[in-house]
Amino acid sequence: MRETFTSYQSIKRWYDKNYTCYLESIDKLQSFHEMILKSVFAITLKDMIKQYGPPPCEFSWFVMGSAGRCEQAVVSDQDHGIIYKEQGTTQITYFLTFGKKLMQALEYIGFPICDGNVMSSNPIWCRSEKEWEAQINHWIQENSWQSLRYILIFMDARVVVGDKKQLATLKKLVYQMIEQQPSILERLLENTKFKIDAIGIVNQFLPITTGPYSGCINIKLTALFPYVNAIRLLAIIEKIEATSTLSRIEALGLYDQYKVMMETHIDNFKKLMQMRISKKEITHYEDTHYLNIKSLTKLEKKKLKQIFKDLKVLQKYTKLRVQEVVSNEK
């Protein structure tokens, strides 16, 4: 899959025309999105150089959220940031302008703006290396729900263009601080406790009963996010650098204590991702989050119910693992 684009318009035309060709598998869809991201970056950088000159120092552009985890749906919102090497007014102005242009270009092509403003156009997510170090220290020391939420978002970051060492160094700082203060793990666990049940007490589905998604379950909130949150936390405990949930599951499976359990979850998560992208009618970003129960076969319904059961076991295990790590350090 190699395309050469000369403008945002050419990217958008190709995006709108071809995205349905990449719904056969999770990997193909992620490759599709990756090419779009890199193409947008290349054109934006060229435009920046033309208007403001070359970048004032080395930098890297990274993505977070589903893009960082390589788990994007057909339509995916924006989550991205910038790390630049040198600190100064010139650098701040240049890279915030760059971040704003990236945000606007991605929105034009079809990537909705992040509701939480987790984008390179926001000074919080566009900083020098030293400023990033100070910010991560502040987030962890503040220990608030929002600051730790930012830490969880940051741990899914993946460099698209630039020096990967910058991001890796910052993540090591997070590991070091958690190692010094393991009780942070309990706070991170609390941060991800919110859940919506999709299965009732008699093993029946609990679909939405009113509105445009009546008869559907929110696959993102009931299954994908709980999986992402549990596996991410286990990966943080074991200092696993991978960002995709599947890669994290595979890496955890190399440890004896996780091996048997993770074999089940690899298959489960793949099935969930495939269910999500196999949905044909996508009009809005929100459509990607919902799964119509009536569209599933009897076998698919049975499998989905089993996935929810396995997920509950995983969540209980993650809680016990966090408690074990914290108690061992006391």
CSV table of C-alpha atoms in Angstrom, one decimal:
chain,number,residue,atom,x,y,z
A,1,MET,CA,0.0,0.0,0.0
A,2,ARG,CA,2.0,2.9,-1.3
A,3,GLU,CA,0.4,6.2,-2.3
A,4,THR,CA,2.0,9.6,-2.9
A,5,PHE,CA,-0.1,12.6,-1.9
A,6,THR,CA,0.5,16.2,-2.8
A,7,SER,CA,-2.2,17.9,-0.8
A,8,TYR,CA,-4.8,17.4,2.0
A,9,GLN,CA,-7.5,17.3,-0.7
A,10,SER,CA,-5.8,14.3,-2.4
A,11,ILE,CA,-5.5,12.5,0.9
A,12,LYS,CA,-9.2,13.1,1.7
A,13,ARG,CA,-10.3,11.9,-1.7
A,14,TRP,CA,-8.3,8.7,-1.4
A,15,TYR,CA,-9.4,8.2,2.2
A,16,ASP,CA,-13.1,8.5,1.4
A,17,LYS,CA,-12.8,6.3,-1.7
A,18,ASN,CA,-10.7,3.5,-0.3
A,19,TYR,CA,-11.3,3.0,3.5
A,20,THR,CA,-13.9,0.2,2.8
A,21,CYS,CA,-11.1,-1.8,1.1
A,22,TYR,CA,-9.2,-2.2,4.4
A,23,LEU,CA,-11.9,-3.6,6.6
A,24,GLU,CA,-10.9,-7.2,6.0
A,25,SER,CA,-8.6,-7.3,9.0
A,26,ILE,CA,-7.4,-5.3,12.0
A,27,ASP,CA,-3.9,-5.1,10.6
A,28,LYS,CA,-5.0,-3.8,7.2
A,29,LEU,CA,-7.1,-1.1,8.8
A,30,GLN,CA,-4.3,0.1,11.1
A,31,SER,CA,-1.9,0.2,8.1
A,32,PHE,CA,-4.4,2.3,6.3
A,33,HIS,CA,-4.6,4.8,9.2
A,34,GLU,CA,-0.9,4.9,9.6
A,35,MET,CA,-0.3,5.9,6.0
A,36,ILE,CA,-2.8,8.7,6.4
A,37,LEU,CA,-1.1,9.9,9.6
A,38,LYS,CA,2.3,10.0,8.0
A,39,SER,CA,1.0,11.6,4.8
A,40,VAL,CA,-0.7,14.4,6.8
A,41,PHE,CA,2.5,14.9,8.8
A,42,ALA,CA,4.7,15.1,5.7
A,43,ILE,CA,2.5,17.7,3.9
A,44,THR,CA,2.1,19.7,7.1
A,45,LEU,CA,5.8,19.8,7.7
A,46,LYS,CA,6.5,20.9,4.2
A,47,ASP,CA,3.9,23.7,4.7
A,48,MET,CA,5.5,24.7,8.0
A,49,ILE,CA,9.0,24.9,6.4
A,50,LYS,CA,7.6,27.0,3.6
A,51,GLN,CA,5.9,29.5,5.9
A,52,TYR,CA,8.2,29.5,9.0
A,53,GLY,CA,11.4,27.8,8.1
A,54,PRO,CA,12.7,24.4,9.2
A,55,PRO,CA,12.0,23.1,12.7
A,56,PRO,CA,14.2,24.9,15.3
A,57,CYS,CA,15.3,21.6,16.9
A,58,GLU,CA,14.8,17.8,16.8
A,59,PHE,CA,11.3,16.6,17.7
A,60,SER,CA,9.0,13.6,17.6
A,61,TRP,CA,5.3,13.4,16.9
A,62,PHE,CA,3.4,10.7,18.7
A,63,VAL,CA,-0.2,9.4,18.8
A,64,MET,CA,-2.2,8.1,21.8
A,65,GLY,CA,-5.6,6.5,22.4
A,66,SER,CA,-6.7,3.9,19.8
A,67,ALA,CA,-4.0,5.2,17.3
A,68,GLY,CA,-1.3,4.7,19.9
A,69,ARG,CA,-2.5,1.2,20.6
A,70,CYS,CA,-3.0,0.4,16.8
A,71,GLU,CA,-6.7,-0.2,17.6
A,72,GLN,CA,-8.4,2.4,15.4
A,73,ALA,CA,-11.9,1.8,14.2
A,74,VAL,CA,-13.1,2.8,10.7
A,75,VAL,CA,-13.5,6.4,12.1
A,76,SER,CA,-11.1,7.4,14.8
A,77,ASP,CA,-10.8,10.7,16.7
A,78,GLN,CA,-7.5,12.5,17.3
A,79,ASP,CA,-5.0,11.9,20.2
A,80,HIS,CA,-1.5,13.2,19.6
A,81,GLY,CA,1.4,15.2,21.0
A,82,ILE,CA,4.9,16.6,20.3
A,83,ILE,CA,8.2,16.3,22.2
A,84,TYR,CA,10.9,18.7,21.1
A,85,LYS,CA,14.5,18.7,22.3
A,86,GLU,CA,15.3,22.3,23.1
A,87,GLN,CA,13.3,24.7,25.3
A,88,GLY,CA,12.5,28.3,24.3
A,89,THR,CA,10.0,30.8,23.1
A,90,THR,CA,10.9,30.1,19.4
A,91,GLN,CA,10.3,26.4,19.9
A,92,ILE,CA,7.0,26.8,21.7
A,93,THR,CA,5.6,29.1,19.0
A,94,TYR,CA,6.8,26.9,16.2
A,95,PHE,CA,5.6,23.5,17.5
A,96,LEU,CA,2.2,24.8,18.8
A,97,THR,CA,1.6,26.2,15.3
A,98,PHE,CA,2.7,22.9,13.8
A,99,GLY,CA,0.3,21.1,16.2
A,100,LYS,CA,-2.6,23.3,15.3
A,101,LYS,CA,-2.0,22.7,11.6
A,102,LEU,CA,-1.9,18.9,12.2
A,103,MET,CA,-5.1,19.0,14.2
A,104,GLN,CA,-6.9,21.1,11.5
A,105,ALA,CA,-5.6,18.8,8.6
A,106,LEU,CA,-6.7,15.6,10.4
A,107,GLU,CA,-10.1,17.1,11.1
A,108,TYR,CA,-10.5,18.0,7.5
A,109,ILE,CA,-9.7,14.5,6.3
A,110,GLY,CA,-12.1,12.8,8.7
A,111,PHE,CA,-10.5,12.4,12.1
A,112,PRO,CA,-12.8,14.2,14.6
A,113,ILE,CA,-11.2,16.6,17.2
A,114,CYS,CA,-10.6,15.0,20.6
A,115,ASP,CA,-13.3,16.1,23.1
A,116,GLY,CA,-10.6,16.1,25.8
A,117,ASN,CA,-8.3,18.3,23.7
A,118,VAL,CA,-5.5,15.7,23.8
A,119,MET,CA,-3.8,17.1,20.8
A,120,SER,CA,-0.5,18.7,19.7
A,121,SER,CA,-2.3,22.1,19.4
A,122,ASN,CA,-2.7,22.0,23.3
A,123,PRO,CA,0.4,23.2,25.2
A,124,ILE,CA,-0.2,20.4,27.7
A,125,TRP,CA,0.6,17.9,24.9
A,126,CYS,CA,3.3,19.9,23.1
A,127,ARG,CA,6.4,20.4,25.2
A,128,SER,CA,10.2,20.3,25.4
A,129,GLU,CA,11.9,17.2,26.8
A,130,LYS,CA,12.6,19.1,30.1
A,131,GLU,CA,9.0,20.4,30.3
A,132,TRP,CA,7.7,16.9,29.7
A,133,GLU,CA,9.8,15.5,32.5
A,134,ALA,CA,8.5,18.2,34.9
A,135,GLN,CA,4.9,17.6,33.7
A,136,ILE,CA,5.0,13.9,34.3
A,137,ASN,CA,6.5,14.5,37.8
A,138,HIS,CA,3.7,16.9,38.5
A,139,TRP,CA,1.0,14.6,37.3
A,140,ILE,CA,2.1,11.8,39.5
A,141,GLN,CA,2.8,13.9,42.5
A,142,GLU,CA,-0.6,15.7,42.2
A,143,ASN,CA,-2.2,12.2,42.3
A,144,SER,CA,-5.6,13.5,41.2
A,145,TRP,CA,-8.1,11.6,39.1
A,146,GLN,CA,-7.4,13.9,36.1
A,147,SER,CA,-3.6,13.9,36.4
A,148,LEU,CA,-3.4,10.1,36.6
A,149,ARG,CA,-5.8,9.9,33.7
A,150,TYR,CA,-3.3,11.8,31.7
A,151,ILE,CA,-0.6,9.3,32.8
A,152,LEU,CA,-2.7,6.4,31.5
A,153,ILE,CA,-3.3,8.2,28.2
A,154,PHE,CA,0.4,8.9,27.9
A,155,MET,CA,1.4,5.3,28.5
A,156,ASP,CA,-0.4,4.4,25.2
A,157,ALA,CA,1.7,6.9,23.3
A,158,ARG,CA,3.6,5.6,20.1
A,159,VAL,CA,5.9,7.7,18.0
A,160,VAL,CA,4.8,8.1,14.4
A,161,VAL,CA,7.6,10.3,13.2
A,162,GLY,CA,10.8,11.2,15.0
A,163,ASP,CA,13.2,9.9,17.7
A,164,LYS,CA,11.6,7.1,19.6
A,165,LYS,CA,14.1,7.4,22.4
A,166,GLN,CA,12.6,10.7,23.6
A,167,LEU,CA,9.2,9.0,24.4
A,168,ALA,CA,10.9,5.8,25.8
A,169,THR,CA,12.9,7.9,28.3
A,170,LEU,CA,9.8,9.7,29.5
A,171,LYS,CA,8.0,6.4,30.0
A,172,LYS,CA,10.9,5.0,32.0
A,173,LEU,CA,10.4,8.0,34.3
A,174,VAL,CA,6.8,6.9,34.9
A,175,TYR,CA,8.0,3.3,35.7
A,176,GLN,CA,10.6,4.7,38.1
A,177,MET,CA,8.1,6.9,40.0
A,178,ILE,CA,5.6,4.0,40.3
A,179,GLU,CA,8.4,1.8,41.6
A,180,GLN,CA,9.1,4.4,44.3
A,181,GLN,CA,5.4,4.9,45.0
A,182,PRO,CA,3.6,1.6,44.2
A,183,SER,CA,0.4,2.9,45.8
A,184,ILE,CA,0.0,4.9,42.6
A,185,LEU,CA,-1.1,1.6,41.0
A,186,GLU,CA,-4.1,1.5,43.3
A,187,ARG,CA,-5.1,5.0,42.2
A,188,LEU,CA,-4.6,4.0,38.5
A,189,LEU,CA,-6.9,1.0,39.1
A,190,GLU,CA,-9.5,3.3,40.7
A,191,ASN,CA,-9.3,5.6,37.7
A,192,THR,CA,-10.5,2.8,35.4
A,193,LYS,CA,-13.2,1.2,37.5
A,194,PHE,CA,-16.1,2.7,35.6
A,195,LYS,CA,-18.0,0.1,33.6
A,196,ILE,CA,-21.3,-0.7,32.0
A,197,ASP,CA,-22.6,-4.2,32.2
A,198,ALA,CA,-23.7,-5.8,28.9
A,199,ILE,CA,-24.9,-9.1,30.5
A,200,GLY,CA,-27.6,-9.5,33.1
A,201,ILE,CA,-27.9,-11.8,36.1
A,202,VAL,CA,-29.6,-14.5,34.0
A,203,ASN,CA,-26.9,-14.3,31.2
A,204,GLN,CA,-29.1,-12.1,29.0
A,205,PHE,CA,-27.8,-9.2,26.9
A,206,LEU,CA,-28.6,-5.7,28.2
A,207,PRO,CA,-28.9,-3.6,25.1
A,208,ILE,CA,-29.8,0.0,24.9
A,209,THR,CA,-33.6,0.4,24.9
A,210,THR,CA,-34.1,3.9,23.5
A,211,GLY,CA,-32.6,6.3,21.0
A,212,PRO,CA,-30.7,5.8,17.8
A,213,TYR,CA,-28.7,2.8,19.2
A,214,SER,CA,-31.7,0.9,20.5
A,215,GLY,CA,-31.0,-2.8,20.4
A,216,CYS,CA,-27.2,-2.2,20.6
A,217,ILE,CA,-24.5,-2.6,23.2
A,218,ASN,CA,-21.7,-0.1,23.4
A,219,ILE,CA,-18.8,-2.5,22.6
A,220,LYS,CA,-16.3,0.2,23.4
A,221,LEU,CA,-17.4,0.9,27.0
A,222,THR,CA,-18.6,-2.6,27.9
A,223,ALA,CA,-15.7,-4.7,26.5
A,224,LEU,CA,-12.9,-2.9,24.6
A,225,PHE,CA,-12.1,-0.3,27.2
A,226,PRO,CA,-12.2,-2.7,30.2
A,227,TYR,CA,-9.8,-4.9,28.3
A,228,VAL,CA,-7.5,-2.0,27.4
A,229,ASN,CA,-7.5,-0.8,31.0
A,230,ALA,CA,-6.8,-4.1,32.7
A,231,ILE,CA,-4.1,-5.2,30.2
A,232,ARG,CA,-2.4,-1.7,30.3
A,233,LEU,CA,-2.2,-1.8,34.1
A,234,LEU,CA,-0.6,-5.3,34.0
A,235,ALA,CA,1.8,-4.0,31.4
A,236,ILE,CA,2.8,-1.1,33.5
A,237,ILE,CA,3.5,-3.4,36.4
A,238,GLU,CA,5.8,-5.5,34.3
A,239,LYS,CA,7.3,-2.5,32.5
A,240,ILE,CA,6.3,-3.7,29.1
A,241,GLU,CA,7.0,-1.2,26.4
A,242,ALA,CA,4.5,-2.4,23.8
A,243,THR,CA,1.5,-0.1,23.3
A,244,SER,CA,-1.1,-2.3,21.5
A,245,THR,CA,-3.3,-4.4,23.7
A,246,LEU,CA,-2.6,-7.5,21.7
A,247,SER,CA,1.2,-6.9,21.9
A,248,ARG,CA,0.9,-6.4,25.6
A,249,ILE,CA,-1.1,-9.6,26.0
A,250,GLU,CA,1.5,-11.5,24.0
A,251,ALA,CA,4.3,-9.9,26.1
A,252,LEU,CA,2.5,-10.8,29.4
A,253,GLY,CA,2.1,-14.4,28.1
A,254,LEU,CA,5.8,-14.8,28.2
A,255,TYR,CA,5.6,-14.7,32.0
A,256,ASP,CA,4.7,-18.0,33.7
A,257,GLN,CA,2.1,-16.4,36.0
A,258,TYR,CA,0.2,-14.9,33.0
A,259,LYS,CA,0.8,-17.6,30.3
A,260,VAL,CA,-2.4,-19.7,30.5
A,261,MET,CA,-4.7,-16.7,31.1
A,262,MET,CA,-3.3,-14.6,28.2
A,263,GLU,CA,-3.9,-17.4,25.6
A,264,THR,CA,-7.7,-16.9,26.2
A,265,HIS,CA,-7.5,-13.1,26.0
A,266,ILE,CA,-5.6,-12.9,22.8
A,267,ASP,CA,-8.4,-14.7,21.0
A,268,ASN,CA,-11.1,-12.7,22.8
A,269,PHE,CA,-9.6,-9.3,22.0
A,270,LYS,CA,-9.1,-10.2,18.3
A,271,LYS,CA,-12.7,-11.2,18.1
A,272,LEU,CA,-13.9,-8.0,19.7
A,273,MET,CA,-11.8,-5.9,17.3
A,274,GLN,CA,-13.1,-7.8,14.3
A,275,MET,CA,-16.7,-7.4,15.5
A,276,ARG,CA,-16.1,-3.6,15.7
A,277,ILE,CA,-14.6,-3.1,12.2
A,278,SER,CA,-17.0,-5.5,10.5
A,279,LYS,CA,-19.9,-3.1,11.1
A,280,LYS,CA,-20.7,-1.8,7.6
A,281,GLU,CA,-22.9,1.2,8.2
A,282,ILE,CA,-20.7,4.0,9.6
A,283,THR,CA,-22.1,7.5,9.4
A,284,HIS,CA,-20.7,9.2,12.5
A,285,TYR,CA,-17.7,8.6,14.8
A,286,GLU,CA,-20.1,7.3,17.5
A,287,ASP,CA,-21.4,4.6,15.2
A,288,THR,CA,-18.1,2.7,15.6
A,289,HIS,CA,-18.8,2.1,19.3
A,290,TYR,CA,-22.0,0.2,19.0
A,291,LEU,CA,-22.9,-3.4,18.1
A,292,ASN,CA,-26.4,-4.5,17.1
A,293,ILE,CA,-27.1,-7.7,18.9
A,294,LYS,CA,-29.7,-8.8,16.3
A,295,SER,CA,-26.9,-8.7,13.7
A,296,LEU,CA,-25.0,-11.5,15.4
A,297,THR,CA,-25.4,-15.2,14.8
A,298,LYS,CA,-26.2,-17.6,17.6
A,299,LEU,CA,-22.6,-18.7,17.7
A,300,GLU,CA,-21.3,-15.1,17.9
A,301,LYS,CA,-23.7,-14.3,20.7
A,302,LYS,CA,-22.5,-17.3,22.6
A,303,LYS,CA,-18.9,-16.3,22.1
A,304,LEU,CA,-19.6,-12.7,23.1
A,305,LYS,CA,-21.2,-13.7,26.3
A,306,GLN,CA,-18.1,-15.9,27.1
A,307,ILE,CA,-15.8,-12.9,26.4
A,308,PHE,CA,-17.7,-10.8,29.0
A,309,LYS,CA,-17.3,-13.6,31.5
A,310,ASP,CA,-13.6,-14.0,30.8
A,311,LEU,CA,-13.2,-10.2,31.1
A,312,LYS,CA,-14.7,-10.2,34.6
A,313,VAL,CA,-12.1,-12.8,35.6
A,314,LEU,CA,-9.3,-10.7,34.1
A,315,GLN,CA,-10.5,-7.6,36.0
A,316,LYS,CA,-10.6,-9.4,39.3
A,317,TYR,CA,-7.1,-10.8,38.6
A,318,THR,CA,-5.7,-7.3,37.8
A,319,LYS,CA,-7.1,-6.0,41.1
A,320,LEU,CA,-5.4,-8.8,43.0
A,321,ARG,CA,-2.1,-8.3,41.1
A,322,VAL,CA,-2.1,-4.6,42.0
A,323,GLN,CA,-2.8,-5.4,45.6
A,324,GLU,CA,0.0,-7.9,45.6
A,325,VAL,CA,2.5,-5.5,44.2
A,326,VAL,CA,1.5,-2.7,46.7
A,327,SER,CA,1.5,-5.0,49.7
A,328,ASN,CA,5.0,-6.4,48.8
A,329,GLU,CA,6.4,-2.9,48.9
A,330,LYS,CA,5.0,-2.1,52.3
